[in-house]
Each structure stands twice: as structure tokens, then as C-alpha cells.
Coordinates of C-alpha atoms in Angstrom, one line a residue:
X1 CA 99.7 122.0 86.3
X2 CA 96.9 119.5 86.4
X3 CA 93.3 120.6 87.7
X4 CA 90.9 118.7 88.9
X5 CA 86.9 119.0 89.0
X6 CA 84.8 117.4 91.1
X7 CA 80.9 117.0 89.9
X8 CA 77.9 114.9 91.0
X9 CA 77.0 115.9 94.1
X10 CA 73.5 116.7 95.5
X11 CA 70.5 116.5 97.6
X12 CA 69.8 112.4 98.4
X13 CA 67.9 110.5 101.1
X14 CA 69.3 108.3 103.4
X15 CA 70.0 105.2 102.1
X16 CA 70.5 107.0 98.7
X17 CA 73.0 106.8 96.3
X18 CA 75.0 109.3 94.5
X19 CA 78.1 108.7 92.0
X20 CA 81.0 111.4 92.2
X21 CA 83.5 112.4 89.4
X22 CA 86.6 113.8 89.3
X23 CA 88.0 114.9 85.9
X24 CA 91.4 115.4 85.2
X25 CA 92.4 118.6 82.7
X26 CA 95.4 116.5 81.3
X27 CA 94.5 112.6 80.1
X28 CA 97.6 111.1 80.7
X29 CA 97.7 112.5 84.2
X30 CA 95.9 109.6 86.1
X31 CA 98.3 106.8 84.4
X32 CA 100.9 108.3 86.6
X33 CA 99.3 109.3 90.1
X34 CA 97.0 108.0 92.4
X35 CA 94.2 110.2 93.3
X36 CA 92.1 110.6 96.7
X37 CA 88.5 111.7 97.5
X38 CA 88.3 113.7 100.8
X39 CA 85.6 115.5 102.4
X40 CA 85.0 118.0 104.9
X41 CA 81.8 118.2 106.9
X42 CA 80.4 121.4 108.7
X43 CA 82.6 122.6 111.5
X44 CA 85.3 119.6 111.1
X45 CA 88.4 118.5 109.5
X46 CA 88.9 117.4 106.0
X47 CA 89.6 113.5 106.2
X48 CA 90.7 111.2 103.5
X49 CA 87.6 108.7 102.2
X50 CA 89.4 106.8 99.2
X51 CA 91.8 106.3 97.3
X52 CA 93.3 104.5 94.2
X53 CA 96.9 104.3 93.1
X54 CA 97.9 104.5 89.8
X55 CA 101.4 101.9 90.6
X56 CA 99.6 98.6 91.7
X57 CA 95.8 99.0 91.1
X58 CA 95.4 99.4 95.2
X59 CA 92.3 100.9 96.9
X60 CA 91.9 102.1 100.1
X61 CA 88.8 103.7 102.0
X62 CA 87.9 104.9 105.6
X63 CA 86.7 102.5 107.9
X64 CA 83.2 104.1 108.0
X65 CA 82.7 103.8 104.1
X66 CA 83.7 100.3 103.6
X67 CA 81.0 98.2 101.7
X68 CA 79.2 101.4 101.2
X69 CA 81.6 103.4 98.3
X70 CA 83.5 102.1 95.8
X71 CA 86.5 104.0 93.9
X72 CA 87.2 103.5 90.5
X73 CA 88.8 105.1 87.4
X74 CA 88.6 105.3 84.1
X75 CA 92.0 106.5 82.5
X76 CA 91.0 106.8 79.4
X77 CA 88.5 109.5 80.6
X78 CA 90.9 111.1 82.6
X79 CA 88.2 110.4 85.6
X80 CA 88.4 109.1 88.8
X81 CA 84.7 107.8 90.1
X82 CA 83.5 107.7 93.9
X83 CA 79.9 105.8 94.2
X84 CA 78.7 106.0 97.0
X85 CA 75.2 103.5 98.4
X86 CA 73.6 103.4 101.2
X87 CA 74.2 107.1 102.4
X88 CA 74.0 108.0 105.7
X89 CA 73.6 111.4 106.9
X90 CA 77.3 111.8 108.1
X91 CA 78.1 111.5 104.7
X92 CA 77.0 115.0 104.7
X93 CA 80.2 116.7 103.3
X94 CA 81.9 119.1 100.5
X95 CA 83.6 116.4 98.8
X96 CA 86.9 117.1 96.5
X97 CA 89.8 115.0 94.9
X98 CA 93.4 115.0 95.0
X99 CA 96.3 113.9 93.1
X100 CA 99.4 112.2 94.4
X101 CA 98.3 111.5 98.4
X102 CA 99.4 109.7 100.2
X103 CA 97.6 106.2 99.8
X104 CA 97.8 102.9 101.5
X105 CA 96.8 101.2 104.3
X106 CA 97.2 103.7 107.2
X107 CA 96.4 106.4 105.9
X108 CA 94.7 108.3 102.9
X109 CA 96.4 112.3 103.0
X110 CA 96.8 115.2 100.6
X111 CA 99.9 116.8 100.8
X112 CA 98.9 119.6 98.6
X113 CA 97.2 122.7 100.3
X114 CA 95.4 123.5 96.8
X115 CA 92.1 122.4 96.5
X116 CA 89.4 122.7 94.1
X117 CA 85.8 123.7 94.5
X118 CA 84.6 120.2 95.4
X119 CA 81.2 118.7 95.3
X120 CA 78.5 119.3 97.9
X121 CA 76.6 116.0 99.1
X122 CA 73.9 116.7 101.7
X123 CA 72.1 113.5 102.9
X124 CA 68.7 114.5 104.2
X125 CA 65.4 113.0 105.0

């Protein structure tokens, strides 16, 4: 079974910038699936922010994090990257990655109810 790990999170300003990683425990793993960031904030719902299929090269993101994040991935490290600009403090989140959602143009959803630890991001002034 692959694992995931999310890192990079932290403490940032508004209008800050952090980069998120997800690492995948088997290499080849990413050649074959697409892979979501989600997030869950304080007291809500985890939502789907981006994602990237492994089939066609297509990205997705939520309305609210267009021209702010960019997904990308890097197969040969077995990582998918999240960097995120201009942060906003409803960006304030526990951030983790999936394999396989569901990904395209209406919407960006996990089907599997494992998740890891995630990475905390907290934007505060």
C-alpha cells in the first residue's frame, strides 16, 4: 500500500508564501495516479484544493486558490508539490494529499477515508 507524507507547512504572514510536499513511499506510484491536496480548516469540512492527474497532465484547483497555488509534480521524486503565494488567512488549514481522487473540472474528492498526518499552515499577522 502506498503512503503518503505531507511536509512544509508553517507559520507565514499574509501575503506569504509557503511550498507543500507530498512524498510518495513507492516511486513509480505517481506515474499511475493522480493525486489531490485537501485541507481542512478549524470547525469545517475537508475540501479539495488541487489536483493533478497522472493520464493527461490536467490540473485542477478551487475557485478560491486560482492564480494564488500552483500544483506540480516531480515523478522522478516520487513528489507532488503545492505552492502556494499570496496567502490569505483562510488558507489557515491542516493540509494532506491523496492518491487517486477524483479529479476534473467539477470536482476535486478523495474517495479514500485514510488519511495521513497532513501539514499544518496557519496564516497570521
Amino acid at each position: 500500500q502506498v503512503q503518503l507524507v505531507e511536509s512544509g507547512g508553517g507559520l507565514v504572514q499574509p501575503g506569504g508564501s509557503l511550498r507543500l510536499s507530498c512524498t510518495a513511499s513507492s516511486r513509480r506510484s505517481l506515474d499511475y495516479y493522480a493525486v489531490g491536496w485537501f485541507r481542512q480548516a478549524p470547525g469545517k469540512e475537508r475540501e479539495g484544493v488541487s489536483c493533478i492527474r497522472s493520464s493527461d497532465g490536467m490540473i485542477y484547483y478551487k475557485d478560491s486558490v486560482k492564480g494564488r497555488f500552483t500544483i506540480s509534480r516531480d515523478n522522478a521524486k516520487a513528489t507532488v508539490y503545492l505552492q502556494m503565494t499570496n496567502l490569505k488567512p483562510e488558507d489557515t488549514a491542516v493540509y494532506y494529499c491523496a492518491l487517486d481522487p477524483i479529479c476534473n473540472r467539477a470536482q476535486i474528492t478523495s474517495l479514500s477515508g485514510s488519511w495521513g498526518q497532513g501539514t499544518r499552515v496557519t496564516v497570521s499577522s
